[in-house]
Coordinates of C-alpha atoms and ligand atoms in Angstrom, one line a residue:
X1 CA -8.7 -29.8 20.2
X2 CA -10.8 -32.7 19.4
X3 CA -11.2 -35.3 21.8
X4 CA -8.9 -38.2 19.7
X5 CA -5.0 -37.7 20.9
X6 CA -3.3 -35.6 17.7
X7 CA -0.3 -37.2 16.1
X8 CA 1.7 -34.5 18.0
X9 CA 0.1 -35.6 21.3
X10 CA 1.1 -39.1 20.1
X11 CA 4.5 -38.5 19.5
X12 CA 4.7 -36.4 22.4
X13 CA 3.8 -39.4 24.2
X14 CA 5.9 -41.7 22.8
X15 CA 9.0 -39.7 23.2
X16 CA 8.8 -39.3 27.0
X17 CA 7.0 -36.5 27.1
X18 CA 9.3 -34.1 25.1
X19 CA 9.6 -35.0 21.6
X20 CA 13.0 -33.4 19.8
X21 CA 12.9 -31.3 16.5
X22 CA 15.5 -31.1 14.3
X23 CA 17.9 -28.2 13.8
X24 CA 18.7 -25.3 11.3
X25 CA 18.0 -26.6 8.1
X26 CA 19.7 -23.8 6.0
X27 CA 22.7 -24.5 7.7
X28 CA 23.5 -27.5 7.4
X29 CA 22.6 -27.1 3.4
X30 CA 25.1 -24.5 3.3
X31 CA 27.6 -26.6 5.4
X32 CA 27.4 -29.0 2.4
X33 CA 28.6 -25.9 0.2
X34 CA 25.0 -24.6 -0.7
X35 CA 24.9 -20.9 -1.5
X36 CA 21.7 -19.4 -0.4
X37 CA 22.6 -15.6 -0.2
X38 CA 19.3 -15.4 -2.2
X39 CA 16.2 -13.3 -1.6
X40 CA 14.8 -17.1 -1.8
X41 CA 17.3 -18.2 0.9
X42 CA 17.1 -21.9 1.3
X43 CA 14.2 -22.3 -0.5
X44 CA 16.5 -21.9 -3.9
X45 CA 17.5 -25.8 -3.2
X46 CA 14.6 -26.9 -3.9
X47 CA 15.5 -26.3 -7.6
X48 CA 19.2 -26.0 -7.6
X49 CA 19.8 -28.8 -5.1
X50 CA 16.7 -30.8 -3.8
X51 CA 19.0 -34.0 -3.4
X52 CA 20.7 -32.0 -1.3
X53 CA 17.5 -31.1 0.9
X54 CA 16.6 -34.7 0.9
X55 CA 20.4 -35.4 2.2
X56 CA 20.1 -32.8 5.3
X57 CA 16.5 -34.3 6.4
X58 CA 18.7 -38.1 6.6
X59 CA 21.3 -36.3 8.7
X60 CA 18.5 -34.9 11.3
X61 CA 16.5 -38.0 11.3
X62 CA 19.7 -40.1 12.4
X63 CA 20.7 -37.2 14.7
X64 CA 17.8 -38.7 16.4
X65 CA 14.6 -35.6 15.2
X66 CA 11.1 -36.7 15.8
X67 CA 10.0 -33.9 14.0
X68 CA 11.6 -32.8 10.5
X69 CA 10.7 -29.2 9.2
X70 CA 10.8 -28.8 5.9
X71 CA 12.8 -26.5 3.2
X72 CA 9.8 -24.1 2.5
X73 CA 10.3 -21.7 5.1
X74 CA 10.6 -18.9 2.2
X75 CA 9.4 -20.6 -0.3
X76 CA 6.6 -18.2 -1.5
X77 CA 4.7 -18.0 -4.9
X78 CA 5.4 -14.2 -5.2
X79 CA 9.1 -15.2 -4.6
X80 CA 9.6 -17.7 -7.2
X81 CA 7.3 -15.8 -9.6
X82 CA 9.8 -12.5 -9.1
X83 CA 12.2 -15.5 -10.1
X84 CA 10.5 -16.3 -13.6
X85 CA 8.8 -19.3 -12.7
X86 CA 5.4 -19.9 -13.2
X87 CA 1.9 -20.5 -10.9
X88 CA 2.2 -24.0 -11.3
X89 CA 5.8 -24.2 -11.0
X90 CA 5.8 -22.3 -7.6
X91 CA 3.2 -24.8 -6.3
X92 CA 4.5 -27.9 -7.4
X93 CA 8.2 -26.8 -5.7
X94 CA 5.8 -26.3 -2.7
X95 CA 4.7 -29.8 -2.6
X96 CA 8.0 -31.1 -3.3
X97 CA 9.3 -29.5 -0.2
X98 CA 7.0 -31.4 1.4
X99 CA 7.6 -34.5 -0.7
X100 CA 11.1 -34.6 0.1
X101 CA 11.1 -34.7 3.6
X102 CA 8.2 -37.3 3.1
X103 CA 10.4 -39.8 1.3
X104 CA 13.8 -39.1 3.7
X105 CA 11.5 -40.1 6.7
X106 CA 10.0 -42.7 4.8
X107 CA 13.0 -44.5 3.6
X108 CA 15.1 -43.5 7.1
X109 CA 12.2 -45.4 8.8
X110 CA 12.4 -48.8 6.5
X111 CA 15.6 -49.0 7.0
X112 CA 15.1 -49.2 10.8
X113 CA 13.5 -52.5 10.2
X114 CA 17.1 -54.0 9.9
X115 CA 17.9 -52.2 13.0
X116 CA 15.9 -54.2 16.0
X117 CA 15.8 -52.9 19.1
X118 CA 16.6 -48.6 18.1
X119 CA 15.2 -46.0 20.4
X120 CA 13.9 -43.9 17.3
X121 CA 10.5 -42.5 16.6
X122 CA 8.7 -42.7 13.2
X123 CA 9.3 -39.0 12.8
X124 CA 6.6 -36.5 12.0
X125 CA 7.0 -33.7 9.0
X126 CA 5.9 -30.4 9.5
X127 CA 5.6 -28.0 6.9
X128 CA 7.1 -24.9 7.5
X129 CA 5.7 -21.6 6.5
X130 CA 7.9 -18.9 7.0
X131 CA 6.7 -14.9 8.0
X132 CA 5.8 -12.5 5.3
X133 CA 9.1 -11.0 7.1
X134 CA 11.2 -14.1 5.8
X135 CA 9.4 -13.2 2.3
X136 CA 10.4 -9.8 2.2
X137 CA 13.8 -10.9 3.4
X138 CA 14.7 -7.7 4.7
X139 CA 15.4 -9.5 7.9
X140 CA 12.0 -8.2 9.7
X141 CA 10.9 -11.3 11.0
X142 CA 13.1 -10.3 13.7
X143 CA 12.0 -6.6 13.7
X144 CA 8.1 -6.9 12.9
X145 CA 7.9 -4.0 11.2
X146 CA 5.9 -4.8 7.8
X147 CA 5.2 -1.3 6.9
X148 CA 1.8 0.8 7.3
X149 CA 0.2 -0.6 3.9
X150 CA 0.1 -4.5 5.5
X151 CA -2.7 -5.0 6.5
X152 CA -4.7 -8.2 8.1
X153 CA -6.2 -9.3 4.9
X154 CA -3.0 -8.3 3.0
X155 CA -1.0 -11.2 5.4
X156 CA -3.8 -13.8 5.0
X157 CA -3.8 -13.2 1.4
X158 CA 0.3 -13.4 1.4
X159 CA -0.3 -17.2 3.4
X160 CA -3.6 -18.7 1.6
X161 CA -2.2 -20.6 -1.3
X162 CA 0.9 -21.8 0.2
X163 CA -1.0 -22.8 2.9
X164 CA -3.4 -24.7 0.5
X165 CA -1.3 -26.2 -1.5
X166 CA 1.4 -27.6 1.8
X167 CA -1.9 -28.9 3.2
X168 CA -2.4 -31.0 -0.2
X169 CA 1.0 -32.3 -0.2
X170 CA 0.5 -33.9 2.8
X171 CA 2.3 -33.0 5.5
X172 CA 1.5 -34.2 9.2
X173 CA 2.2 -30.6 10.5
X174 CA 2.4 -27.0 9.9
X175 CA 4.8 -25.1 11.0
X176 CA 4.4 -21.2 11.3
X177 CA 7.8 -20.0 11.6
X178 CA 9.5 -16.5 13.0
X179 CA 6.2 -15.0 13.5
X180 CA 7.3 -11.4 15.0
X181 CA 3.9 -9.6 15.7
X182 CA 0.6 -9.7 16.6
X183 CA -0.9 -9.4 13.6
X184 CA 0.6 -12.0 11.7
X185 CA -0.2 -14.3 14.2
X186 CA -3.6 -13.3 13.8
X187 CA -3.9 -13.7 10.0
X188 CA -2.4 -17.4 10.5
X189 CA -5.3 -18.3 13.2
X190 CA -7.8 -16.6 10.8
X191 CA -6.6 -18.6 7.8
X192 CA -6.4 -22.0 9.9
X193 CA -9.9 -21.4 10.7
X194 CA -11.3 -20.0 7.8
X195 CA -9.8 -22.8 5.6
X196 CA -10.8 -25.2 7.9
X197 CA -7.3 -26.9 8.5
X198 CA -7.5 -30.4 10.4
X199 CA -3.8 -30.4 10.2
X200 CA -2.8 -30.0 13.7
X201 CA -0.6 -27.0 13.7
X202 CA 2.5 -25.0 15.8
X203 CA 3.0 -21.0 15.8
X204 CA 6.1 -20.0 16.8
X205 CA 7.6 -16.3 17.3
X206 CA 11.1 -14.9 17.3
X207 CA 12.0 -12.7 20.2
X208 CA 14.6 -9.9 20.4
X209 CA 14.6 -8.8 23.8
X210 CA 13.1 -12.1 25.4
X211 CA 10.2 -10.6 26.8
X212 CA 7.9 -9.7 24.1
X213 CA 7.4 -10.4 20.2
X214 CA 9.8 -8.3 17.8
X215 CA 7.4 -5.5 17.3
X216 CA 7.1 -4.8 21.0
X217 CA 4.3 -6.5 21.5
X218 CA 3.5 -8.3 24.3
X219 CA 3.0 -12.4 24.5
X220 CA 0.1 -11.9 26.2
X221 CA -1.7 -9.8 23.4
X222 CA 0.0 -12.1 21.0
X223 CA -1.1 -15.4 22.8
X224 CA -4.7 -14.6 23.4
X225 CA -5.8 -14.5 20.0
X226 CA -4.0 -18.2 19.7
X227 CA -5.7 -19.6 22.5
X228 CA -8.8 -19.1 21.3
X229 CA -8.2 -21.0 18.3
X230 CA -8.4 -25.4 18.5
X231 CA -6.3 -25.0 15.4
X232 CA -2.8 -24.6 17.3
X233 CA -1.9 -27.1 19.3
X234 CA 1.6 -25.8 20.1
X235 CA 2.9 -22.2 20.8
X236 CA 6.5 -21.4 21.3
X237 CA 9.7 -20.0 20.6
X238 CA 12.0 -20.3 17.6
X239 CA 15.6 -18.9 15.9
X240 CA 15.6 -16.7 19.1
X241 CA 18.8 -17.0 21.3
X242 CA 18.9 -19.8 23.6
X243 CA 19.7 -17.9 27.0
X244 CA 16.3 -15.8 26.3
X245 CA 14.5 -19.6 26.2
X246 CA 13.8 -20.4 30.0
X247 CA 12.4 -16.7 31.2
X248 CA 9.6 -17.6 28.2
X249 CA 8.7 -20.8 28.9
X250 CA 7.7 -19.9 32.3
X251 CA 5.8 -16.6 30.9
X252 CA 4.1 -19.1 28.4
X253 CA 2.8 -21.4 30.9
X254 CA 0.8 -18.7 32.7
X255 CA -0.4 -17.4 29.2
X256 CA -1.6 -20.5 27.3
X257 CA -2.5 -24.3 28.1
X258 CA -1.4 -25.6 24.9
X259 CA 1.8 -27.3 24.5
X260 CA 5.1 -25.2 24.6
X261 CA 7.8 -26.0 21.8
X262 CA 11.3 -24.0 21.8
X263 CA 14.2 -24.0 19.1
X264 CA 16.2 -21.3 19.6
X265 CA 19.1 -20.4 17.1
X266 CA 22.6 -20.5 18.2
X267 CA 23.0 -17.0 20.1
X268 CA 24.6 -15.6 16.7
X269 CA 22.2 -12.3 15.1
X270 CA 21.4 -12.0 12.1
X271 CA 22.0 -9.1 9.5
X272 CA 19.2 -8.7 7.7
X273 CA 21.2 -6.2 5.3
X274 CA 24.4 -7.6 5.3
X275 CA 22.6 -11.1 4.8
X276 CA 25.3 -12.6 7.6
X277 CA 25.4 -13.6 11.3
X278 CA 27.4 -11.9 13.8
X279 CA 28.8 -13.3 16.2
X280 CA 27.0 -12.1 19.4
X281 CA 27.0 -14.4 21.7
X282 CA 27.5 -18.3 20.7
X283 CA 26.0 -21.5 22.2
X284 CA 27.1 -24.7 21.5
X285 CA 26.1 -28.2 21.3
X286 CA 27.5 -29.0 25.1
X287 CA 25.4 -25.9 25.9
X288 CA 22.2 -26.8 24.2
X289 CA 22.5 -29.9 26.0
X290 CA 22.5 -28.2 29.6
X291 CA 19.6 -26.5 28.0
X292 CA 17.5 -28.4 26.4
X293 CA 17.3 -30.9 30.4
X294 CA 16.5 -27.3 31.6
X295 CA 13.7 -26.9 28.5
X296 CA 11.9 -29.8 29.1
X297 CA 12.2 -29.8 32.9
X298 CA 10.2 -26.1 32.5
X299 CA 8.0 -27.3 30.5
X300 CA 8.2 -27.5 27.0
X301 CA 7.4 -30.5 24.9
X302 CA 9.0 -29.8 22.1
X303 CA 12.6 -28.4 21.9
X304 CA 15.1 -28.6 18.7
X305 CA 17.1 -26.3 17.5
X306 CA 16.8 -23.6 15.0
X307 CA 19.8 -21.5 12.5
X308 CA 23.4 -22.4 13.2
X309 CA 22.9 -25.4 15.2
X310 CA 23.4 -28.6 13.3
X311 CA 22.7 -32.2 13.7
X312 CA 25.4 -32.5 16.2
X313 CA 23.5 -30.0 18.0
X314 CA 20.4 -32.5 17.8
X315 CA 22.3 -35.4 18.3
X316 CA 23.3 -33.4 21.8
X317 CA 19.8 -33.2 22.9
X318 CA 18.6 -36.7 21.8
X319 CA 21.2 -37.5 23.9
X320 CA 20.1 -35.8 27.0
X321 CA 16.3 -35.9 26.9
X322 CA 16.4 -39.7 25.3
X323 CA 18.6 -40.9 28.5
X324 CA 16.7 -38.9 30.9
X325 CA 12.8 -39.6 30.2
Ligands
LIG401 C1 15.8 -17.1 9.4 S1 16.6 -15.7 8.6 C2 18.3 -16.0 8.8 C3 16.3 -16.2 6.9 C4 16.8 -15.3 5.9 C5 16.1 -14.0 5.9 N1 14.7 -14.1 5.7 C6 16.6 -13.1 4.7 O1 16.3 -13.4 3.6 O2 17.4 -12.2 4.9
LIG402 N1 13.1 -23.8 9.4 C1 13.9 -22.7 8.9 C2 14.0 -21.7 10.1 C3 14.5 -20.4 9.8 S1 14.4 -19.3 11.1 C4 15.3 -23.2 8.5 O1 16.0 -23.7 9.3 O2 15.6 -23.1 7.3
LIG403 ZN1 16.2 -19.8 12.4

């Protein structure tokens, strides 16, 4: 990290020392009667519906979200080519992702000015780039297994553009998402460097059993390869269940220095087949906001929420950390 304060640090800073990111993005767009049961999942808004993108962003911004991720967590070139559309297409739904959160932000901010005296941040947007799992939407972001023929260079070459082209659009952030082995997380530090990203950046990986990365791996093999990369400035947790979330703050603290951020889904699994959640068990928003106290007094400095929680879920949290800090 370089020696000026990043605008994460910044906002870190300036929300009391645990800045809050907003929650599962697909669902609230399907909560406003979006139908994403898509290999393209929520990224198919960003054609069929992007006022609809731009609506759920406002909703998490007032909800009280430093941080807004936006609506290209499997938004891939290979996946809108399958679809027909072309190169330039592909990218330029890319940049709108970006784009849109951009202008919701933007325009939620200006409007504070008639609002003296709010407690909100000027919120941050962070690009989200989804796993090669959330590409093959098989549901193996939560499994990790990509198969024999993928390969190092096969992942970086699966992230390059879309990583190029969200770092043109603009974004204050990138967000790696679901990341559920070791070698993915290496292909993302690789690229970062290798592209010579200044955009501060955030790796997060699910968790099935709340000890180690999907594939079995441990944290430890996984976070090593992170540390050694200025790239990342935050490591964490996210759409993992919430009661796993404590236990792996306190391993991440003894693995890494860098900051800790944790949004863990509701508690509800997902079926990768099936393309549904079941109910396993459920959190909800008065949970998250035991939580999320517990979260930040552990250590993390960033906490949100990530599928099935919505902005009441966020609105929970402001709530608690905003009071308390
Ligand atoms: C975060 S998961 C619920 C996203 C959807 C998944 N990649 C699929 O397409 O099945
Ligand atoms: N940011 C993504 C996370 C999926 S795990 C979304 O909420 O759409
Ligand atoms: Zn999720």
């Amino acid at each position: 990290m370089g020696k000026d304060k990043s605008s994460l640090e910044d906002l870190i800073e300036k929300a009391g020392g645990c800045a809050v990111v907003d929650g599962g993005f697909a669902t609230q767009l399907e909560r406003h009667g979006a139908v994403i049961n898509d290999p393209l999942w929520s990224a198919l808004c960003l054609f069929k519906d992007p006022h609809l993108i731009k609506q759920v962003h406002l909703e998490y911004l007032e909800a009280g979200a430093d941080i807004l991720v936006t609506s290209s967590y499997q938004a891939t070139l290979p996946g809108f080519l399958s679809r027909g559309l072309s190169i330039e297409e592909g990218e330029s739904l890319l940049e709108k992702s970006v784009k849109l959160a951009v202008e919701a932000r933007d325009s939620f901010w200006n409007s504070l000015e008639r609002t003296p005296g709010h407690c909100y941040n000027r919120a941050l947007v962070a690009a989200s780039i989804g796993s090669y799992g959330a590409y093959l939407a098989d549901g193996s972001e939560y499994s990790g297994c990509y198969g024999l023929d993928v390969n190092l260079d096969k992942l970086k070459d699966f992230h390059r553009r879309r990583l190029q082209v969200l770092v043109e659009a603009g974004p204050d952030l990138l967000a790696f998402e679901t990341i559920p082995n070791k070698i993915e997380a290496q292909a993302c530090v690789e690229l970062l460097e290798e592209e010579n990203i200044e955009v501060p950046s955030w790796i997060c990986f699910s968790s099935v059993d709340g000890e180690n990365a999907p594939s079995g791996e441990s944290f430890k093999e996984c976070l090593d390869i992170i540390n050694k990369s200025n790239k990342v400035h935050a490591v964490g947790i996210n759409c993992a269940p919430p009661h796993f979330i404590e236990t792996l703050i306190h391993k991440f603290k003894e693995l890494t220095k860098k900051a800790i951020i944790v949004y863990p889904n509701s508690g509800e699994v997902w079926d990768g087949r099936a393309k549904r959640w079941l109910p396993s068990k459920y959190f909800g928003d008065d949970k998250f906001e035991v939580f999320a106290t517990r979260w930040r007094n552990s250590g993390a400095r960033l906490v949100g929420g990530c599928c099935r929680t919505t902005p009441s879920t966020i609105l929970a949290i402001t709530k608690v950390l905003k009071e308390s800090s």
